[in-house]
XYZ file of C-alpha atoms in Angstrom:
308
model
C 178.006 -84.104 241.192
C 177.213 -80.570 240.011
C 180.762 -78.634 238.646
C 181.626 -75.217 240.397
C 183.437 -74.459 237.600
C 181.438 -74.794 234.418
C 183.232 -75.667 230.972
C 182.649 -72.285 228.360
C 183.562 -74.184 224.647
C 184.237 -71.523 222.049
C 181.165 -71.874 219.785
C 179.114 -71.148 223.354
C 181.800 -67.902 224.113
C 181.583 -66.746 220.364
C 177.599 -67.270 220.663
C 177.222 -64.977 223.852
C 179.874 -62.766 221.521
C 182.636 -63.604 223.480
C 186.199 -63.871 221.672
C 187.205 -66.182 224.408
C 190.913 -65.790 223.722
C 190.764 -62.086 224.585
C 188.474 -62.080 226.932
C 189.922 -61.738 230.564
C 186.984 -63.425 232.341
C 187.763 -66.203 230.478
C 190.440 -68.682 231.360
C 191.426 -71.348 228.392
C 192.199 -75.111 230.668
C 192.373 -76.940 227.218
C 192.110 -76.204 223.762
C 188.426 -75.424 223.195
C 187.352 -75.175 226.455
C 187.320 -72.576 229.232
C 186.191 -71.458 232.664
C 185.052 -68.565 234.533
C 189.137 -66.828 235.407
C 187.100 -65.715 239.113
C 185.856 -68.542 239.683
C 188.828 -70.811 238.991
C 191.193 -68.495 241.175
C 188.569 -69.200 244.281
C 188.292 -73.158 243.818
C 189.515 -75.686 245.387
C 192.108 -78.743 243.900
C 189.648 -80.938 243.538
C 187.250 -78.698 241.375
C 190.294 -77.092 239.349
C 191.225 -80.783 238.094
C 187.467 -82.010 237.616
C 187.076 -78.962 235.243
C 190.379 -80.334 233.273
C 189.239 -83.904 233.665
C 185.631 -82.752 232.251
C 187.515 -80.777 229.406
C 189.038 -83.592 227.838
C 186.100 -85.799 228.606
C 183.944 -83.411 226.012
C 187.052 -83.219 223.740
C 187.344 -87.120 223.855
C 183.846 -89.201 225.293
C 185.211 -92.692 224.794
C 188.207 -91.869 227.148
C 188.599 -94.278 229.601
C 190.161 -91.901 233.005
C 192.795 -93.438 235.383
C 195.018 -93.092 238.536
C 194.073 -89.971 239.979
C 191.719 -88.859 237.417
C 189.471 -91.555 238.133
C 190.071 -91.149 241.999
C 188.601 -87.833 241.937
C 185.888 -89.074 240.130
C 185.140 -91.679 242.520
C 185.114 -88.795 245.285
C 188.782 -90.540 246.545
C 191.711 -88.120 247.696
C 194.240 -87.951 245.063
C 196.950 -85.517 246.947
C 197.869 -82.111 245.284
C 196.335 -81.784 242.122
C 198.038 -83.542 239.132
C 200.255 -82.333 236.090
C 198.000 -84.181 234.007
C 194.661 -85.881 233.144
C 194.985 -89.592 232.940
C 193.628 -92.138 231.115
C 194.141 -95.832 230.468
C 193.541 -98.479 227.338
C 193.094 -96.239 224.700
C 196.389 -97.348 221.545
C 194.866 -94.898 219.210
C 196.216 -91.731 221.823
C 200.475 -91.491 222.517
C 201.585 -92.260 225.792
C 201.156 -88.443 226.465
C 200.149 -85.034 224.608
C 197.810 -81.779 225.566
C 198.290 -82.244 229.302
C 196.914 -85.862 229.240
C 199.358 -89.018 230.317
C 197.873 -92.461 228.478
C 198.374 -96.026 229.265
C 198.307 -98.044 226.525
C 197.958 -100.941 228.562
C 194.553 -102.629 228.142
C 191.628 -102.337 230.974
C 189.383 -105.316 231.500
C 185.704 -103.956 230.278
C 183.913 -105.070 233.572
C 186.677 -102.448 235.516
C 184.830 -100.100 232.956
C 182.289 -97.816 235.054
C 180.501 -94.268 234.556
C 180.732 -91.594 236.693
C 178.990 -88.547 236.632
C 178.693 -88.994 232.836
C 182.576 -89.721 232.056
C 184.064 -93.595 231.781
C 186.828 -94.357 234.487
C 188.288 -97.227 235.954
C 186.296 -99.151 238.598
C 187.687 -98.361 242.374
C 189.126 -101.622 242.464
C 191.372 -100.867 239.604
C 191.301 -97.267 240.155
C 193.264 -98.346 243.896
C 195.506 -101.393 242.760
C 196.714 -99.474 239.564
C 197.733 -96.303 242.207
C 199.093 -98.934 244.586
C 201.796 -100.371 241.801
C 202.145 -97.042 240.095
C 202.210 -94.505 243.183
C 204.099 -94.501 246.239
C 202.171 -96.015 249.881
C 201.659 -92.392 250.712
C 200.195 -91.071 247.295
C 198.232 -94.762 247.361
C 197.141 -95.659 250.647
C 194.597 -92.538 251.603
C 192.683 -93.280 248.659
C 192.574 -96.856 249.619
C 191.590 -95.896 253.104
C 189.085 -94.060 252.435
C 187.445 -96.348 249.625
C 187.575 -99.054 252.942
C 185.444 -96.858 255.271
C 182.782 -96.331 252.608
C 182.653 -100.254 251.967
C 182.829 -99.597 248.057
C 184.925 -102.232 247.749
C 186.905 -104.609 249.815
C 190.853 -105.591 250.118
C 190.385 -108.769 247.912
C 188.200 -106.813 245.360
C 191.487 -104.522 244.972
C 193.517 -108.001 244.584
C 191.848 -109.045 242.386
C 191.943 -106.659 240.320
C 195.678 -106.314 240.790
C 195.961 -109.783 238.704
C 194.830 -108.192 235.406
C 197.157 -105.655 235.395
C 200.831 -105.359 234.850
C 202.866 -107.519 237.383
C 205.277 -104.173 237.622
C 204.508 -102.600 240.696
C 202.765 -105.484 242.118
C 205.139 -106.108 245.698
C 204.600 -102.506 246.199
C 200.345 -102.549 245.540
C 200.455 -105.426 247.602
C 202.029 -103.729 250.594
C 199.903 -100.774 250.429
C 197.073 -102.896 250.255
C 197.767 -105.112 253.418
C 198.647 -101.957 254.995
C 195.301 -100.025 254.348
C 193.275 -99.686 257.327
C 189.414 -98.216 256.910
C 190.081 -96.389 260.682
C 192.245 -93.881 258.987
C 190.222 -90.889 259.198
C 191.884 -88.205 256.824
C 194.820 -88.652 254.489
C 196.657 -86.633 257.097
C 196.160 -90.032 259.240
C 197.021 -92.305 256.352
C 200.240 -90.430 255.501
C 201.008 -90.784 258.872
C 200.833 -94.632 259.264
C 203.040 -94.596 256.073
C 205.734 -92.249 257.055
C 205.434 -94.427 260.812
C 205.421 -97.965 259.608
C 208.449 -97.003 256.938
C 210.874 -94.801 259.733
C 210.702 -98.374 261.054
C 208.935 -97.488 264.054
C 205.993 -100.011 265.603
C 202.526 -99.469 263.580
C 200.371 -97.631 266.010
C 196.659 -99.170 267.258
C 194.132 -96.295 265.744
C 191.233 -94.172 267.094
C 192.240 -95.438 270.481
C 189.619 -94.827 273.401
C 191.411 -93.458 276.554
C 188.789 -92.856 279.711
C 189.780 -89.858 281.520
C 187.865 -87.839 284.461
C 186.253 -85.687 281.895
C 184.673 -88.912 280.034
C 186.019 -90.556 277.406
C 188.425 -89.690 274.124
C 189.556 -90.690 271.273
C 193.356 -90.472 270.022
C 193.797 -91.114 266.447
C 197.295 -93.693 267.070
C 198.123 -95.565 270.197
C 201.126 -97.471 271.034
C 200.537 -99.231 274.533
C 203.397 -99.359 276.849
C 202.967 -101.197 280.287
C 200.228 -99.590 282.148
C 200.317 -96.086 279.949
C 200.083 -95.464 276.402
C 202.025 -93.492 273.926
C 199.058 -91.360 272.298
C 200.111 -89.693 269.069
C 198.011 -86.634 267.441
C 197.708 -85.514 263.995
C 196.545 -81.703 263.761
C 195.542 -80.676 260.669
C 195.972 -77.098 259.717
C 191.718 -77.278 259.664
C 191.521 -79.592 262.526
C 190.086 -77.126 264.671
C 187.990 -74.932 261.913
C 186.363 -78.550 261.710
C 185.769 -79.180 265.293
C 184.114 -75.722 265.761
C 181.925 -75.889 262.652
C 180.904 -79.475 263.658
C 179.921 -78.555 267.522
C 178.647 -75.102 266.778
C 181.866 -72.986 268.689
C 184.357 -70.505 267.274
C 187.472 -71.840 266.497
C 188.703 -70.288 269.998
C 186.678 -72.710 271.725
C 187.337 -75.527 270.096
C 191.273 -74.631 270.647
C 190.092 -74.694 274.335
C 188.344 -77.698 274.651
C 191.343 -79.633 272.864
C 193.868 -78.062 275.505
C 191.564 -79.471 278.221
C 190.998 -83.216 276.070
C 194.434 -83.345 276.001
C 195.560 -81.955 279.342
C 193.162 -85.009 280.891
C 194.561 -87.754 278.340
C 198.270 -86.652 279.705
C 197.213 -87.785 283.691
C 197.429 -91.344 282.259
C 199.475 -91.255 278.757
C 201.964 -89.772 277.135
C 200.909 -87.632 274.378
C 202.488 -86.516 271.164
C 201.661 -84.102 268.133
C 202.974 -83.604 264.771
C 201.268 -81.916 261.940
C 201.508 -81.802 258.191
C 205.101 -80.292 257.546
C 205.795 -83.445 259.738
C 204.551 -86.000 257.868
C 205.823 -84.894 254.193
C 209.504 -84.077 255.921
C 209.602 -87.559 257.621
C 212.592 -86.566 259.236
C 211.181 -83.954 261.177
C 208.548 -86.936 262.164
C 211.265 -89.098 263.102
C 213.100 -86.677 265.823
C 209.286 -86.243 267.310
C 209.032 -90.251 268.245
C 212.696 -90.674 268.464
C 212.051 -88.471 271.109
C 209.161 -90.340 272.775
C 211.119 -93.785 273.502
C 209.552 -95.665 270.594
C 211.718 -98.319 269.241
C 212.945 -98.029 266.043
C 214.349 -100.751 263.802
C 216.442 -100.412 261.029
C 214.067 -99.843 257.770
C 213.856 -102.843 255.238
C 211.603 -101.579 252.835
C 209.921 -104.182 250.058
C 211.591 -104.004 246.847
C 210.063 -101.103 245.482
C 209.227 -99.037 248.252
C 210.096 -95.519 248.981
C 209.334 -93.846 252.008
C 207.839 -90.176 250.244
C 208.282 -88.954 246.724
């Protein structure tokens, strides 16, 4: 994967006679290394922290990345971009120093891989070392999304859960029963979390509901006699997306929703939350509180937290 933001070192600054430490269109992301200031103010998370990940792959080659390091490299959604760069089996490096956070704990060679020139950890060990490590809701989107591309598999992830530390493992192995490859976005994913841990019943996903304008999809259901509950995600680019996709201005697409939904309601019930929902899960809870759903008293594993 090409880099949006490519790495300046100082020999190539000085040789272009640049003194990169004065120069303002220069921005230092580790000793050494550098990246166009512009350009890093206008990128996204993912290539700010590929730059940093790059960084200390030139300052270090035989670095082995981890957790979310190796997520991104494996094109898996990590959340907001990370404090640090992190890597995994390596007892010559501390357990942390110049923005990087090591494990000394060792990595079984086969769950060695390359990616775009840098060594990571495989996706199966990439997922089961976030699912003891990180919270379901860090955890789970990038295992939902590594399920839809069929990169690996639920029992690929156990196993390679059983070479690692046992600390975490109740947790991992929740998040991995719970990982669904239907989950369309890590909106969705973070969603099913927040759901399943308020204690409320785990919603059916990208439920078809036949209306008298055709057919739609609602990304949760929960059936209820002859109606169903349908819950909504909305993204903050949810319609941006829908307009791009079908050729409209985002206008449109706000219009053809109202209608989609306005048909779904003559037979279901239909709720929406958005992002500031799902990471203040008790703003999510009032919304289905409010519905009808029953909700049990939560019993979480030993382990589990609902959000960070």
């Amino acid at each position: 994967m090409p880099d949006p933001l490519d790495i300046v070192q100082t020999s190539q600054a000085k040789a272009l006679g640049l003194v990169p430490s004065r120069s303002r269109a220069l921005r230092q992301i580790r000793r050494g290394s550098y990246v166009d200031a512009t350009a890093q103010d206008s990128a996204g998370v993912e290539d700010r922290y590929r730059a940093r990940v790059r960084a200390v792959g030139i300052a270090r080659p035989r670095i082995v990345f981890a957790l979310e390091s190796a997520a991104m490299l494996h094109g898996l959604p990590f959340g907001t971009e990370p404090r640090y760069v992190f890597s995994t089996g390596d007892p010559s490096m501390s357990g942390g120093r110049a923005g990087v956070r090591n494990s000394h704990l060792p990595i079984r060679p086969e769950h060695v891989v390359e990616v775009d020139g840098l060594r990571c950890s495989s996706v199966a060990w990439t997922l089961a070392d976030l699912g003891r490590r990180r919270i379901p809701s860090d955890g789970i989107p990038a295992m939902d999304a590594a399920l839809a591309t069929g990169v690996v598999t639920k029992p690929d992830i156990e196993r390679a859960l059983l070479h690692q530390s046992k600390q975490g493992r109740v947790r991992a192995r929740w998040s991995i029963a719970f990982a669904d490859a239907r989950s369309e976005s890590v909106g969705e994913s973070r969603s099913r979390v927040a759901i399943a841990l308020l204690g409320f019943p785990v919603p059916q996903l990208q439920v078809v509901v036949r209306t008298h304008l055709g057919e739609f999809r609602a990304d949760f259901g929960w059936r209820r006699g002859e109606r169903w509950l349908l819950g909504e995600f909305d993204g903050l680019m949810k319609y941006g997306s829908l307009a791009a996709a079908e050729g409209r201005t985002g206008v449109d697409a706000l219009v053809s929703e109202k209608r989609r939904e306005d048909a779904m309601r003559v037979a279901s019930d239909v709720c929406r939350w958005t992002w500031d929902d799902v990471i203040r899960p008790e703003r999510l809870e009032r919304i289905l509180r409010a519905t009808g759903l029953p909700q049990q008293e939560r019993v979480l594993p030993t382990g589990v937290r609902l959000l960070s």
